Amino acid sequence: MLFEPSFGREVALRDTRIREDDAERERVLNSGDARFFFVSGPSVAVNGTGVELVFATSAPAGKPVYIGSDKGLHFFAIDVHGRTDGFSELNFADIRFTGMDFSARDIGLALAAVALFEWTHAARFCETCGGDLKSSASGWERVCDNNHVVFPRTDPAVIMAIRDPQDRLLIARNPRWPAGYYSVLAGFCEAGETVEAALRRETAEEIGANVVRCEYRGSQPWPFPRSLMLGYAGWVDDSEIVIGDEEVQDAFYITRADFRERVMSGDVKLPGPASMAYWLMQDWLGSPLEDLYA
Ligand SMILES: [Zn+2]
């Protein structure tokens, strides 16, 4: 598959009933079918392979958060961020750099837990009354003393492979990136804005181009801290580029032949396979990006 985002492969069933039913969750916790994994910021504890979650089969110290079930097993996450009690022997891997090699089950579990704990650390006060929040529904809700409920937040961001009338790909670089790195355009959706309008606005702002058509390709979570990447292909009606944003240092359209040559020579460096950009570029290229690094 030329378009299969590494972080868009969730398979476990998120069972809201078990989140909300304390007795049922307690039964599952002690059933022998419970598995516990460990999360610290963007990292999860892995076994010797480096790309498989390591599981405890009995509840470790800490508050287990119910993530979901798969093939008869029930998975709980433990947030060990900042804890020093007995977790130092675990080997952690940052999923931004290794998650593409995880199984579909493990990356889905890891992303859900990383996202949830990021939000848990950030959501300290009630949005309505300013009161302190406490965990509820196995960590999937937070509630204040006035019973206002706060849910995990996700920020939609659009990322788009823009093509010109000659079907060349627009690649651009941000001045903060390491030398040689290029990617596709991206930006957050604003309040009250459709994803398609955000795509047109960002493209106009960054390269001064007019998007005449776009097609949705797929999505993946990017919980660092809380984005959902919505991947599109977009077509502009003109090849002119007017850089209009300090976030863009350089931008140009590239043919498939030039793209292959410049990536193979190392002249143009690309984001890795955990990123949505990688899959959108591969989708445009029509052949595996991996081949260019062989
Ligand atoms: Zn409140």
PDB file of C-alpha atoms and ligand atoms in Angstrom:
ATOM      1  CA  MET A   1       0.000   0.000   0.000  1.00  0.00           C
ATOM      2  CA  LEU A   2       1.426   3.358  -0.992  1.00  0.00           C
ATOM      3  CA  PHE A   3      -0.804   5.202   1.465  1.00  0.00           C
ATOM      4  CA  GLU A   4      -1.014   3.535   4.865  1.00  0.00           C
ATOM      5  CA  PRO A   5      -0.135   6.037   7.624  1.00  0.00           C
ATOM      6  CA  SER A   6       1.929   4.320  10.322  1.00  0.00           C
ATOM      7  CA  PHE A   7      -0.099   5.856  13.130  1.00  0.00           C
ATOM      8  CA  GLY A   8      -3.467   5.251  11.480  1.00  0.00           C
ATOM      9  CA  ARG A   9      -3.678   1.512  12.176  1.00  0.00           C
ATOM     10  CA  GLU A  10      -5.631   1.260  15.445  1.00  0.00           C
ATOM     11  CA  VAL A  11      -7.337  -2.125  15.881  1.00  0.00           C
ATOM     12  CA  ALA A  12      -8.252  -2.491  19.580  1.00  0.00           C
ATOM     13  CA  LEU A  13     -11.894  -2.000  20.514  1.00  0.00           C
ATOM     14  CA  ARG A  14     -12.326   1.061  22.732  1.00  0.00           C
ATOM     15  CA  ASP A  15     -15.037  -0.125  25.069  1.00  0.00           C
ATOM     16  CA  THR A  16     -16.707   2.886  26.685  1.00  0.00           C
ATOM     17  CA  ARG A  17     -18.898   0.559  28.753  1.00  0.00           C
ATOM     18  CA  ILE A  18     -15.864  -0.795  30.600  1.00  0.00           C
ATOM     19  CA  ARG A  19     -14.527   2.740  31.110  1.00  0.00           C
ATOM     20  CA  GLU A  20     -17.723   3.838  32.782  1.00  0.00           C
ATOM     21  CA  ASP A  21     -18.729   0.710  34.699  1.00  0.00           C
ATOM     22  CA  ASP A  22     -16.476   0.458  37.765  1.00  0.00           C
ATOM     23  CA  ALA A  23     -17.655  -3.042  38.724  1.00  0.00           C
ATOM     24  CA  GLU A  24     -17.140  -4.422  35.218  1.00  0.00           C
ATOM     25  CA  ARG A  25     -13.700  -2.804  34.994  1.00  0.00           C
ATOM     26  CA  GLU A  26     -12.740  -4.288  38.355  1.00  0.00           C
ATOM     27  CA  ARG A  27     -13.854  -7.719  37.119  1.00  0.00           C
ATOM     28  CA  VAL A  28     -11.780  -7.340  33.933  1.00  0.00           C
ATOM     29  CA  LEU A  29      -8.796  -6.077  35.945  1.00  0.00           C
ATOM     30  CA  ASN A  30      -8.728  -9.273  37.986  1.00  0.00           C
ATOM     31  CA  SER A  31      -9.807 -11.721  35.279  1.00  0.00           C
ATOM     32  CA  GLY A  32      -6.358 -12.851  34.147  1.00  0.00           C
ATOM     33  CA  ASP A  33      -7.083 -11.297  30.733  1.00  0.00           C
ATOM     34  CA  ALA A  34      -5.790  -7.877  31.796  1.00  0.00           C
ATOM     35  CA  ARG A  35      -2.479  -6.599  30.395  1.00  0.00           C
ATOM     36  CA  PHE A  36      -0.730  -3.469  31.664  1.00  0.00           C
ATOM     37  CA  PHE A  37       1.678  -1.290  29.713  1.00  0.00           C
ATOM     38  CA  PHE A  38       3.732   1.721  30.717  1.00  0.00           C
ATOM     39  CA  VAL A  39       3.778   5.211  29.255  1.00  0.00           C
ATOM     40  CA  SER A  40       6.019   8.202  29.910  1.00  0.00           C
ATOM     41  CA  GLY A  41       5.378  11.298  27.785  1.00  0.00           C
ATOM     42  CA  PRO A  42       5.713  10.250  24.111  1.00  0.00           C
ATOM     43  CA  SER A  43       7.456   7.011  25.110  1.00  0.00           C
ATOM     44  CA  VAL A  44       6.227   3.512  25.951  1.00  0.00           C
ATOM     45  CA  ALA A  45       8.017   0.609  27.632  1.00  0.00           C
ATOM     46  CA  VAL A  46       9.169  -1.971  25.068  1.00  0.00           C
ATOM     47  CA  ASN A  47      10.749  -5.415  25.195  1.00  0.00           C
ATOM     48  CA  GLY A  48      14.123  -6.394  23.756  1.00  0.00           C
ATOM     49  CA  THR A  49      12.931  -6.039  20.155  1.00  0.00           C
ATOM     50  CA  GLY A  50      12.445  -2.311  20.772  1.00  0.00           C
ATOM     51  CA  VAL A  51       9.142  -2.334  18.881  1.00  0.00           C
ATOM     52  CA  GLU A  52       6.810  -4.465  21.024  1.00  0.00           C
ATOM     53  CA  LEU A  53       5.030  -3.226  24.119  1.00  0.00           C
ATOM     54  CA  VAL A  54       6.116  -4.946  27.306  1.00  0.00           C
ATOM     55  CA  PHE A  55       3.153  -6.049  29.421  1.00  0.00           C
ATOM     56  CA  ALA A  56       2.661  -6.817  33.097  1.00  0.00           C
ATOM     57  CA  THR A  57      -0.009  -9.434  33.782  1.00  0.00           C
ATOM     58  CA  SER A  58      -0.948  -8.170  37.233  1.00  0.00           C
ATOM     59  CA  ALA A  59      -1.797  -4.610  38.159  1.00  0.00           C
ATOM     60  CA  PRO A  60       1.347  -2.643  39.038  1.00  0.00           C
ATOM     61  CA  ALA A  61       1.298   0.304  41.431  1.00  0.00           C
ATOM     62  CA  GLY A  62      -0.434   3.273  39.851  1.00  0.00           C
ATOM     63  CA  LYS A  63      -3.821   4.048  38.410  1.00  0.00           C
ATOM     64  CA  PRO A  64      -4.562   1.727  35.469  1.00  0.00           C
ATOM     65  CA  VAL A  65      -6.427   3.482  32.658  1.00  0.00           C
ATOM     66  CA  TYR A  66      -8.587   1.291  30.451  1.00  0.00           C
ATOM     67  CA  ILE A  67      -7.580   1.610  26.789  1.00  0.00           C
ATOM     68  CA  GLY A  68      -9.391  -1.215  25.015  1.00  0.00           C
ATOM     69  CA  SER A  69      -9.559  -4.892  24.123  1.00  0.00           C
ATOM     70  CA  ASP A  70      -8.258  -7.098  21.344  1.00  0.00           C
ATOM     71  CA  LYS A  71      -8.582 -10.879  20.864  1.00  0.00           C
ATOM     72  CA  GLY A  72      -9.894 -11.458  24.383  1.00  0.00           C
ATOM     73  CA  LEU A  73      -7.243  -9.383  26.163  1.00  0.00           C
ATOM     74  CA  HIS A  74      -7.985  -6.133  27.974  1.00  0.00           C
ATOM     75  CA  PHE A  75      -5.304  -3.453  27.907  1.00  0.00           C
ATOM     76  CA  PHE A  76      -4.637  -0.907  30.624  1.00  0.00           C
ATOM     77  CA  ALA A  77      -2.056   1.880  30.540  1.00  0.00           C
ATOM     78  CA  ILE A  78      -0.026   3.106  33.502  1.00  0.00           C
ATOM     79  CA  ASP A  79       1.349   6.651  33.440  1.00  0.00           C
ATOM     80  CA  VAL A  80       4.859   6.506  34.901  1.00  0.00           C
ATOM     81  CA  HIS A  81       5.857  10.016  33.838  1.00  0.00           C
ATOM     82  CA  GLY A  82       8.036  11.508  36.566  1.00  0.00           C
ATOM     83  CA  ARG A  83       7.849   8.374  38.711  1.00  0.00           C
ATOM     84  CA  THR A  84      10.983   6.752  40.040  1.00  0.00           C
ATOM     85  CA  ASP A  85       9.449   3.909  42.067  1.00  0.00           C
ATOM     86  CA  GLY A  86      10.520   0.683  40.431  1.00  0.00           C
ATOM     87  CA  PHE A  87      10.198   1.615  36.743  1.00  0.00           C
ATOM     88  CA  SER A  88      13.840   2.439  36.109  1.00  0.00           C
ATOM     89  CA  GLU A  89      14.577  -1.050  34.741  1.00  0.00           C
ATOM     90  CA  LEU A  90      12.067  -0.585  31.922  1.00  0.00           C
ATOM     91  CA  ASN A  91      13.308   0.244  28.447  1.00  0.00           C
ATOM     92  CA  PHE A  92      11.352   3.112  26.845  1.00  0.00           C
ATOM     93  CA  ALA A  93      11.012   3.964  23.162  1.00  0.00           C
ATOM     94  CA  ASP A  94       9.742   7.290  21.794  1.00  0.00           C
ATOM     95  CA  ILE A  95       6.938   6.335  19.409  1.00  0.00           C
ATOM     96  CA  ARG A  96       7.636   9.335  17.138  1.00  0.00           C
ATOM     97  CA  PHE A  97      10.816   7.558  16.053  1.00  0.00           C
ATOM     98  CA  THR A  98       9.914   3.876  16.431  1.00  0.00           C
ATOM     99  CA  GLY A  99       6.107   3.631  16.250  1.00  0.00           C
ATOM    100  CA  MET A 100       6.016   2.858  12.523  1.00  0.00           C
ATOM    101  CA  ASP A 101       7.581  -0.531  13.298  1.00  0.00           C
ATOM    102  CA  PHE A 102       5.054  -1.427  16.007  1.00  0.00           C
ATOM    103  CA  SER A 103       2.207  -3.835  15.272  1.00  0.00           C
ATOM    104  CA  ALA A 104      -1.144  -2.233  14.468  1.00  0.00           C
ATOM    105  CA  ARG A 105      -2.435  -3.268  17.881  1.00  0.00           C
ATOM    106  CA  ASP A 106       0.524  -1.890  19.822  1.00  0.00           C
ATOM    107  CA  ILE A 107       0.760   1.465  18.033  1.00  0.00           C
ATOM    108  CA  GLY A 108      -2.973   2.012  18.474  1.00  0.00           C
ATOM    109  CA  LEU A 109      -2.759   1.285  22.198  1.00  0.00           C
ATOM    110  CA  ALA A 110       0.332   3.463  22.585  1.00  0.00           C
ATOM    111  CA  LEU A 111      -1.170   6.444  20.747  1.00  0.00           C
ATOM    112  CA  ALA A 112      -4.391   6.328  22.765  1.00  0.00           C
ATOM    113  CA  ALA A 113      -2.483   6.236  26.051  1.00  0.00           C
ATOM    114  CA  VAL A 114       0.051   8.932  25.081  1.00  0.00           C
ATOM    115  CA  ALA A 115      -2.784  11.229  23.966  1.00  0.00           C
ATOM    116  CA  LEU A 116      -4.842  10.589  27.073  1.00  0.00           C
ATOM    117  CA  PHE A 117      -1.978  11.211  29.496  1.00  0.00           C
ATOM    118  CA  GLU A 118      -0.856  14.363  27.639  1.00  0.00           C
ATOM    119  CA  TRP A 119      -4.366  15.711  28.098  1.00  0.00           C
ATOM    120  CA  THR A 120      -4.554  14.528  31.722  1.00  0.00           C
ATOM    121  CA  HIS A 121      -1.424  16.530  32.574  1.00  0.00           C
ATOM    122  CA  ALA A 122      -2.720  19.624  30.753  1.00  0.00           C
ATOM    123  CA  ALA A 123      -6.379  19.599  31.907  1.00  0.00           C
ATOM    124  CA  ARG A 124      -6.000  20.692  35.509  1.00  0.00           C
ATOM    125  CA  PHE A 125      -8.876  23.145  35.866  1.00  0.00           C
ATOM    126  CA  CYS A 126     -12.538  23.119  34.858  1.00  0.00           C
ATOM    127  CA  GLU A 127     -13.252  25.165  31.714  1.00  0.00           C
ATOM    128  CA  THR A 128     -16.603  26.309  33.146  1.00  0.00           C
ATOM    129  CA  CYS A 129     -15.943  27.198  36.802  1.00  0.00           C
ATOM    130  CA  GLY A 130     -12.152  27.017  37.129  1.00  0.00           C
ATOM    131  CA  GLY A 131     -12.375  24.347  39.843  1.00  0.00           C
ATOM    132  CA  ASP A 132      -9.886  21.518  40.225  1.00  0.00           C
ATOM    133  CA  LEU A 133     -10.551  18.461  38.080  1.00  0.00           C
ATOM    134  CA  LYS A 134     -10.503  14.837  39.149  1.00  0.00           C
ATOM    135  CA  SER A 135     -10.216  11.756  36.987  1.00  0.00           C
ATOM    136  CA  SER A 136     -13.409   9.908  36.013  1.00  0.00           C
ATOM    137  CA  ALA A 137     -14.432   7.107  33.590  1.00  0.00           C
ATOM    138  CA  SER A 138     -11.057   5.388  33.991  1.00  0.00           C
ATOM    139  CA  GLY A 139      -9.232   8.578  33.031  1.00  0.00           C
ATOM    140  CA  TRP A 140     -11.293   9.364  29.907  1.00  0.00           C
ATOM    141  CA  GLU A 141     -13.180  12.209  31.579  1.00  0.00           C
ATOM    142  CA  ARG A 142     -12.309  14.786  34.214  1.00  0.00           C
ATOM    143  CA  VAL A 143     -14.901  16.236  36.563  1.00  0.00           C
ATOM    144  CA  CYS A 144     -14.965  19.206  38.958  1.00  0.00           C
ATOM    145  CA  ASP A 145     -16.840  19.500  42.284  1.00  0.00           C
ATOM    146  CA  ASN A 146     -19.726  21.155  40.398  1.00  0.00           C
ATOM    147  CA  ASN A 147     -20.014  18.085  38.168  1.00  0.00           C
ATOM    148  CA  HIS A 148     -18.845  19.837  35.015  1.00  0.00           C
ATOM    149  CA  VAL A 149     -17.317  17.180  32.801  1.00  0.00           C
ATOM    150  CA  VAL A 150     -14.268  17.846  30.617  1.00  0.00           C
ATOM    151  CA  PHE A 151     -13.362  15.476  27.779  1.00  0.00           C
ATOM    152  CA  PRO A 152     -10.010  14.867  26.059  1.00  0.00           C
ATOM    153  CA  ARG A 153      -9.262  17.433  23.355  1.00  0.00           C
ATOM    154  CA  THR A 154      -7.969  16.873  19.848  1.00  0.00           C
ATOM    155  CA  ASP A 155      -6.788  19.670  17.536  1.00  0.00           C
ATOM    156  CA  PRO A 156      -7.521  19.004  13.846  1.00  0.00           C
ATOM    157  CA  ALA A 157      -4.646  19.896  11.537  1.00  0.00           C
ATOM    158  CA  VAL A 158      -4.668  19.661   7.763  1.00  0.00           C
ATOM    159  CA  ILE A 159      -1.623  18.431   5.863  1.00  0.00           C
ATOM    160  CA  MET A 160      -1.637  18.499   2.099  1.00  0.00           C
ATOM    161  CA  ALA A 161       0.377  17.317  -0.870  1.00  0.00           C
ATOM    162  CA  ILE A 162      -0.130  20.255  -3.247  1.00  0.00           C
ATOM    163  CA  ARG A 163       0.306  19.538  -6.963  1.00  0.00           C
ATOM    164  CA  ASP A 164       0.624  22.087  -9.753  1.00  0.00           C
ATOM    165  CA  PRO A 165      -0.969  21.750 -13.225  1.00  0.00           C
ATOM    166  CA  GLN A 166       2.086  19.686 -14.353  1.00  0.00           C
ATOM    167  CA  ASP A 167       1.472  17.267 -11.454  1.00  0.00           C
ATOM    168  CA  ARG A 168       4.664  18.353  -9.720  1.00  0.00           C
ATOM    169  CA  LEU A 169       4.708  18.220  -5.913  1.00  0.00           C
ATOM    170  CA  LEU A 170       5.097  21.322  -3.783  1.00  0.00           C
ATOM    171  CA  ILE A 171       7.775  20.844  -1.136  1.00  0.00           C
ATOM    172  CA  ALA A 172       8.716  23.507   1.372  1.00  0.00           C
ATOM    173  CA  ARG A 173      11.002  23.978   4.319  1.00  0.00           C
ATOM    174  CA  ASN A 174      10.624  25.713   7.640  1.00  0.00           C
ATOM    175  CA  PRO A 175      13.658  27.802   8.673  1.00  0.00           C
ATOM    176  CA  ARG A 176      13.796  25.970  12.022  1.00  0.00           C
ATOM    177  CA  TRP A 177      14.344  22.548  10.429  1.00  0.00           C
ATOM    178  CA  PRO A 178      17.809  21.006  10.021  1.00  0.00           C
ATOM    179  CA  ALA A 179      19.520  21.863   6.734  1.00  0.00           C
ATOM    180  CA  GLY A 180      18.155  20.090   3.663  1.00  0.00           C
ATOM    181  CA  TYR A 181      14.801  19.021   5.147  1.00  0.00           C
ATOM    182  CA  TYR A 182      11.655  19.535   3.100  1.00  0.00           C
ATOM    183  CA  SER A 183       8.055  18.496   3.614  1.00  0.00           C
ATOM    184  CA  VAL A 184       4.537  19.248   2.432  1.00  0.00           C
ATOM    185  CA  LEU A 185       2.398  22.127   3.731  1.00  0.00           C
ATOM    186  CA  ALA A 186       0.358  21.820   6.919  1.00  0.00           C
ATOM    187  CA  GLY A 187      -1.524  23.950   9.410  1.00  0.00           C
ATOM    188  CA  PHE A 188      -4.144  23.915  12.132  1.00  0.00           C
ATOM    189  CA  CYS A 189      -7.833  24.333  11.448  1.00  0.00           C
ATOM    190  CA  GLU A 190      -9.137  27.552  12.971  1.00  0.00           C
ATOM    191  CA  ALA A 191     -12.313  28.068  14.988  1.00  0.00           C
ATOM    192  CA  GLY A 192     -15.436  27.457  12.927  1.00  0.00           C
ATOM    193  CA  GLU A 193     -13.452  26.483   9.837  1.00  0.00           C
ATOM    194  CA  THR A 194     -13.873  23.441   7.609  1.00  0.00           C
ATOM    195  CA  VAL A 195     -10.816  21.312   6.900  1.00  0.00           C
ATOM    196  CA  GLU A 196     -11.085  22.180   3.200  1.00  0.00           C
ATOM    197  CA  ALA A 197     -11.200  25.917   3.955  1.00  0.00           C
ATOM    198  CA  ALA A 198      -8.149  25.537   6.206  1.00  0.00           C
ATOM    199  CA  LEU A 199      -6.356  23.755   3.364  1.00  0.00           C
ATOM    200  CA  ARG A 200      -7.135  26.608   0.933  1.00  0.00           C
ATOM    201  CA  ARG A 201      -6.248  29.294   3.496  1.00  0.00           C
ATOM    202  CA  GLU A 202      -2.924  27.739   4.522  1.00  0.00           C
ATOM    203  CA  THR A 203      -1.899  27.192   0.900  1.00  0.00           C
ATOM    204  CA  ALA A 204      -2.777  30.791   0.016  1.00  0.00           C
ATOM    205  CA  GLU A 205      -0.947  32.153   3.081  1.00  0.00           C
ATOM    206  CA  GLU A 206       2.193  30.090   2.678  1.00  0.00           C
ATOM    207  CA  ILE A 207       2.778  30.007  -1.088  1.00  0.00           C
ATOM    208  CA  GLY A 208       0.177  32.421  -2.497  1.00  0.00           C
ATOM    209  CA  ALA A 209      -1.545  29.690  -4.522  1.00  0.00           C
ATOM    210  CA  ASN A 210      -5.198  29.000  -5.236  1.00  0.00           C
ATOM    211  CA  VAL A 211      -6.402  25.443  -4.511  1.00  0.00           C
ATOM    212  CA  VAL A 212      -9.097  24.432  -6.987  1.00  0.00           C
ATOM    213  CA  ARG A 213      -9.656  20.845  -5.859  1.00  0.00           C
ATOM    214  CA  CYS A 214      -8.744  18.629  -2.933  1.00  0.00           C
ATOM    215  CA  GLU A 215      -9.215  14.982  -2.025  1.00  0.00           C
ATOM    216  CA  TYR A 216      -9.142  13.444   1.423  1.00  0.00           C
ATOM    217  CA  ARG A 217      -6.579  10.654   1.778  1.00  0.00           C
ATOM    218  CA  GLY A 218      -6.732   9.596   5.442  1.00  0.00           C
ATOM    219  CA  SER A 219      -5.912  10.546   9.001  1.00  0.00           C
ATOM    220  CA  GLN A 220      -3.667   9.689  11.882  1.00  0.00           C
ATOM    221  CA  PRO A 221      -3.383  10.955  15.450  1.00  0.00           C
ATOM    222  CA  TRP A 222      -0.274  12.941  16.338  1.00  0.00           C
ATOM    223  CA  PRO A 223      -0.660  13.347  20.105  1.00  0.00           C
ATOM    224  CA  PHE A 224       2.412  15.531  20.698  1.00  0.00           C
ATOM    225  CA  PRO A 225       0.512  17.048  22.362  1.00  0.00           C
ATOM    226  CA  ARG A 226      -2.891  16.645  20.702  1.00  0.00           C
ATOM    227  CA  SER A 227      -3.163  16.892  16.936  1.00  0.00           C
ATOM    228  CA  LEU A 228      -5.189  14.824  14.527  1.00  0.00           C
ATOM    229  CA  MET A 229      -3.549  14.980  11.101  1.00  0.00           C
ATOM    230  CA  LEU A 230      -6.029  15.034   8.208  1.00  0.00           C
ATOM    231  CA  GLY A 231      -4.173  14.173   5.020  1.00  0.00           C
ATOM    232  CA  TYR A 232      -5.205  15.566   1.631  1.00  0.00           C
ATOM    233  CA  ALA A 233      -4.032  15.840  -1.931  1.00  0.00           C
ATOM    234  CA  GLY A 234      -4.653  19.325  -3.333  1.00  0.00           C
ATOM    235  CA  TRP A 235      -4.435  20.839  -6.815  1.00  0.00           C
ATOM    236  CA  VAL A 236      -3.619  24.459  -7.627  1.00  0.00           C
ATOM    237  CA  ASP A 237      -4.445  26.252 -10.887  1.00  0.00           C
ATOM    238  CA  ASP A 238      -1.081  27.958 -11.358  1.00  0.00           C
ATOM    239  CA  SER A 239       2.595  27.119 -10.709  1.00  0.00           C
ATOM    240  CA  GLU A 240       3.556  30.543  -9.397  1.00  0.00           C
ATOM    241  CA  ILE A 241       4.810  30.652  -5.805  1.00  0.00           C
ATOM    242  CA  VAL A 242       4.751  33.747  -3.639  1.00  0.00           C
ATOM    243  CA  ILE A 243       6.107  32.912  -0.200  1.00  0.00           C
ATOM    244  CA  GLY A 244       3.982  34.869   2.214  1.00  0.00           C
ATOM    245  CA  ASP A 245       4.802  33.411   5.583  1.00  0.00           C
ATOM    246  CA  GLU A 246       7.949  33.446   7.714  1.00  0.00           C
ATOM    247  CA  GLU A 247       7.264  29.771   8.500  1.00  0.00           C
ATOM    248  CA  VAL A 248       8.301  29.030   4.903  1.00  0.00           C
ATOM    249  CA  GLN A 249      11.944  29.616   4.036  1.00  0.00           C
ATOM    250  CA  ASP A 250      11.910  27.943   0.643  1.00  0.00           C
ATOM    251  CA  ALA A 251       9.253  26.250  -1.497  1.00  0.00           C
ATOM    252  CA  PHE A 252       9.239  24.822  -5.003  1.00  0.00           C
ATOM    253  CA  TYR A 253       7.495  22.333  -7.277  1.00  0.00           C
ATOM    254  CA  ILE A 254       9.433  19.195  -8.119  1.00  0.00           C
ATOM    255  CA  THR A 255       8.962  16.500 -10.771  1.00  0.00           C
ATOM    256  CA  ARG A 256       8.977  12.822  -9.831  1.00  0.00           C
ATOM    257  CA  ALA A 257      12.325  12.289 -11.577  1.00  0.00           C
ATOM    258  CA  ASP A 258      13.974  15.201  -9.744  1.00  0.00           C
ATOM    259  CA  PHE A 259      12.397  14.140  -6.474  1.00  0.00           C
ATOM    260  CA  ARG A 260      13.850  10.626  -6.762  1.00  0.00           C
ATOM    261  CA  GLU A 261      17.267  11.936  -7.741  1.00  0.00           C
ATOM    262  CA  ARG A 262      17.515  14.588  -5.029  1.00  0.00           C
ATOM    263  CA  VAL A 263      16.257  12.304  -2.253  1.00  0.00           C
ATOM    264  CA  MET A 264      18.614   9.503  -3.328  1.00  0.00           C
ATOM    265  CA  SER A 265      21.586  11.873  -3.384  1.00  0.00           C
ATOM    266  CA  GLY A 266      20.685  13.205   0.073  1.00  0.00           C
ATOM    267  CA  ASP A 267      20.288  16.700  -1.326  1.00  0.00           C
ATOM    268  CA  VAL A 268      16.628  16.742  -0.194  1.00  0.00           C
ATOM    269  CA  LYS A 269      15.857  15.149   3.168  1.00  0.00           C
ATOM    270  CA  LEU A 270      12.334  14.043   4.098  1.00  0.00           C
ATOM    271  CA  PRO A 271      10.379  13.422   7.307  1.00  0.00           C
ATOM    272  CA  GLY A 272      10.344   9.790   8.464  1.00  0.00           C
ATOM    273  CA  PRO A 273       7.672   7.102   8.010  1.00  0.00           C
ATOM    274  CA  ALA A 274       5.914   7.920  11.295  1.00  0.00           C
ATOM    275  CA  SER A 275       4.779  11.190   9.710  1.00  0.00           C
ATOM    276  CA  MET A 276       1.710  11.768   7.550  1.00  0.00           C
ATOM    277  CA  ALA A 277       3.911  13.821   5.195  1.00  0.00           C
ATOM    278  CA  TYR A 278       5.875  10.681   4.280  1.00  0.00           C
ATOM    279  CA  TRP A 279       2.733   8.839   3.168  1.00  0.00           C
ATOM    280  CA  LEU A 280       1.306  11.795   1.252  1.00  0.00           C
ATOM    281  CA  MET A 281       4.584  12.187  -0.643  1.00  0.00           C
ATOM    282  CA  GLN A 282       4.726   8.469  -1.389  1.00  0.00           C
ATOM    283  CA  ASP A 283       1.103   8.616  -2.563  1.00  0.00           C
ATOM    284  CA  TRP A 284       2.069  11.352  -5.039  1.00  0.00           C
ATOM    285  CA  LEU A 285       5.313   9.654  -6.098  1.00  0.00           C
ATOM    286  CA  GLY A 286       3.548   6.386  -6.939  1.00  0.00           C
ATOM    287  CA  SER A 287       6.344   4.129  -5.682  1.00  0.00           C
ATOM    288  CA  PRO A 288       7.808   3.298  -2.250  1.00  0.00           C
ATOM    289  CA  LEU A 289       9.945   6.047  -0.726  1.00  0.00           C
ATOM    290  CA  GLU A 290      11.902   3.257   0.938  1.00  0.00           C
ATOM    291  CA  ASP A 291      13.386   2.375  -2.470  1.00  0.00           C
ATOM    292  CA  LEU A 292      15.109   5.772  -2.553  1.00  0.00           C
ATOM    293  CA  TYR A 293      17.076   4.927   0.587  1.00  0.00           C
ATOM    294  CA  ALA A 294      18.120   1.413  -0.473  1.00  0.00           C
TER     295      ALA A 294
HETATM  296 ZN    ZN B   1     -16.599  23.180  36.946  1.00  0.00          ZN
END
